[in-house]
Coordinates of C-alpha atoms and ligand atoms in Angstrom, one line a residue:
X21 CA 91.9 134.9 94.0
X22 CA 93.4 132.1 92.3
X23 CA 93.2 132.6 88.4
X24 CA 95.4 130.0 87.1
X25 CA 93.0 126.9 87.7
X26 CA 89.5 126.2 87.9
X27 CA 87.0 123.5 89.4
X28 CA 84.7 122.1 86.9
X29 CA 83.2 118.7 86.7
X30 CA 86.0 115.7 85.8
X31 CA 83.8 112.7 84.9
X32 CA 83.3 109.9 87.5
X33 CA 85.6 111.3 89.8
X34 CA 83.0 114.3 90.5
X35 CA 84.7 117.7 90.6
X36 CA 88.4 118.3 89.8
X37 CA 90.9 121.2 89.6
X38 CA 91.8 121.8 85.9
X39 CA 94.7 124.3 84.5
X40 CA 93.8 127.3 83.1
X41 CA 97.1 127.6 81.8
X42 CA 100.3 125.6 81.0
X43 CA 103.0 125.2 83.9
X44 CA 106.4 123.9 83.7
X45 CA 107.8 121.2 85.9
X46 CA 108.5 122.7 89.1
X47 CA 106.1 125.5 88.8
X48 CA 104.0 126.7 91.4
X49 CA 100.5 126.3 90.8
X50 CA 98.5 127.0 94.2
X51 CA 98.2 126.9 97.8
X52 CA 95.5 124.1 99.1
X53 CA 94.2 125.8 102.1
X54 CA 93.2 123.9 105.5
X55 CA 90.2 124.5 107.3
X56 CA 89.6 122.7 110.5
X57 CA 92.6 120.5 111.9
X58 CA 91.2 117.8 114.0
X59 CA 92.1 114.8 116.1
X60 CA 92.1 111.5 114.0
X61 CA 89.6 110.2 117.0
X62 CA 86.7 113.1 116.1
X63 CA 86.8 112.2 112.5
X64 CA 83.4 110.5 113.0
X65 CA 81.7 113.4 114.1
X66 CA 82.7 115.7 111.1
X67 CA 80.0 116.0 108.2
X68 CA 80.1 113.7 105.7
X69 CA 81.3 116.3 103.1
X70 CA 84.3 117.3 105.5
X71 CA 84.8 113.7 105.8
X72 CA 85.2 113.4 102.4
X73 CA 88.0 116.2 102.0
X74 CA 90.3 115.1 104.7
X75 CA 94.5 115.5 104.6
X76 CA 96.3 113.4 106.9
X77 CA 98.8 116.0 108.6
X78 CA 100.2 113.2 111.0
X79 CA 99.6 110.0 112.6
X80 CA 97.2 111.6 115.1
X81 CA 95.7 114.6 113.2
X82 CA 93.7 115.2 110.3
X83 CA 92.9 118.8 108.3
X84 CA 89.9 119.4 106.4
X85 CA 90.5 120.9 103.1
X86 CA 89.1 124.1 101.4
X87 CA 87.9 124.4 98.0
X88 CA 89.5 124.6 95.5
X89 CA 92.1 122.1 96.8
X90 CA 89.7 120.0 98.0
X91 CA 88.9 119.2 94.7
X92 CA 92.1 117.9 93.8
X93 CA 92.2 114.2 92.4
X94 CA 94.5 111.4 93.0
X95 CA 96.0 110.2 89.8
X96 CA 98.7 106.8 89.7
X97 CA 100.6 109.0 87.2
X98 CA 100.3 112.6 88.6
X99 CA 101.6 115.8 87.1
X100 CA 101.6 117.7 89.9
X101 CA 103.0 117.0 93.6
X102 CA 102.4 118.4 96.9
X103 CA 104.7 119.8 99.5
X104 CA 102.7 120.7 102.7
X105 CA 100.2 123.0 101.2
X106 CA 102.1 124.1 98.1
X107 CA 100.9 122.6 94.8
X108 CA 103.3 122.7 91.8
X109 CA 103.4 120.9 88.7
X110 CA 105.7 117.7 88.6
X111 CA 105.3 116.9 84.9
X112 CA 104.6 119.7 82.0
X113 CA 100.7 120.7 82.0
X114 CA 98.7 122.0 79.2
X115 CA 96.1 124.7 79.6
X116 CA 92.7 122.2 80.0
X117 CA 94.5 119.5 81.9
X118 CA 93.3 118.3 85.2
X119 CA 95.9 118.9 87.9
X120 CA 96.4 115.4 89.8
X121 CA 98.5 114.5 92.9
X122 CA 99.5 111.3 94.2
X123 CA 97.3 111.0 97.5
X124 CA 99.8 108.2 99.0
X125 CA 102.2 111.0 99.2
X126 CA 101.2 111.3 103.0
X127 CA 99.2 108.1 103.4
X128 CA 100.4 105.6 105.8
X129 CA 97.4 103.1 106.6
X130 CA 98.9 99.7 105.4
X131 CA 95.9 97.6 103.9
X132 CA 93.6 100.5 103.1
X133 CA 92.5 100.6 99.4
X134 CA 90.2 102.6 97.6
X135 CA 89.2 101.9 93.8
X136 CA 90.8 104.4 91.5
X137 CA 89.6 105.8 88.2
X138 CA 92.5 107.9 87.1
X139 CA 93.0 106.2 83.8
X140 CA 96.6 106.4 84.1
X141 CA 98.4 103.2 82.2
X142 CA 100.0 102.2 85.4
X143 CA 96.8 102.2 87.2
X144 CA 95.9 98.6 88.5
X145 CA 92.3 100.4 89.3
X146 CA 92.5 99.6 93.0
X147 CA 95.1 101.6 95.5
X148 CA 96.6 100.3 98.3
X149 CA 96.5 103.9 100.6
X150 CA 100.1 103.9 101.5
X151 CA 103.2 105.7 100.8
X152 CA 105.2 102.4 101.8
X153 CA 103.1 100.4 99.1
X154 CA 104.6 102.5 96.3
X155 CA 107.2 101.0 94.3
X156 CA 110.8 101.6 96.0
X157 CA 112.2 104.2 93.4
X158 CA 108.9 106.3 93.0
X159 CA 109.4 106.4 97.1
X160 CA 112.6 107.5 96.8
X161 CA 111.4 110.1 94.1
X162 CA 108.6 111.5 96.7
X163 CA 110.3 111.3 99.7
X164 CA 111.6 114.8 100.0
X165 CA 108.1 116.0 99.3
X166 CA 106.4 113.6 102.0
X167 CA 105.1 115.3 105.3
X168 CA 107.8 114.8 108.1
X169 CA 106.0 112.2 109.8
X170 CA 106.2 110.2 106.3
X171 CA 110.0 110.7 106.3
X172 CA 110.8 109.6 110.3
X173 CA 108.4 106.5 109.2
X174 CA 110.7 105.8 105.9
X175 CA 113.5 106.0 108.2
X176 CA 112.3 103.4 110.7
X177 CA 111.8 101.4 108.3
X178 CA 114.5 101.3 106.0
X179 CA 116.7 101.0 109.5
X180 CA 114.6 97.8 110.0
X181 CA 115.2 96.0 107.0
X182 CA 119.2 97.2 106.9
X183 CA 119.4 95.1 110.2
Ligands
ZN203 ZN1 94.8 105.5 89.6

């Protein structure tokens, strides 16, 4: 039973995850559980709802996210971070704040763009869905929390630009 967060409407974003107490940076919030793990080839056979709540695990596979974690919304200036299935505070979070993460942490699809309604001042309104489209300083900040396939790809790209 998760008591520290709740799911409720988050305006134009649909449902969102909200803090029920304050969290200090680094503090564990909750575990975002995975349901079915599917090959990316099989994504078209999933239900519309399952397709809306996918998490890329590597270049070939994705996991269907279960509630409440599937309702974690993206923000260009997130107040939470994810490392694997563990979600923890990245900035101070007050009771009642929506908990948000940056979906680009594990996104690798260069050129994929989505409209963003996160409302943060740095939000361009449309987000390029790739870790590697983040400003370099942000990539460095996020890197240790990114999944291993992103870290490998990061090293590969850095090696390429260095040569
Ligand atoms: Zn945004």
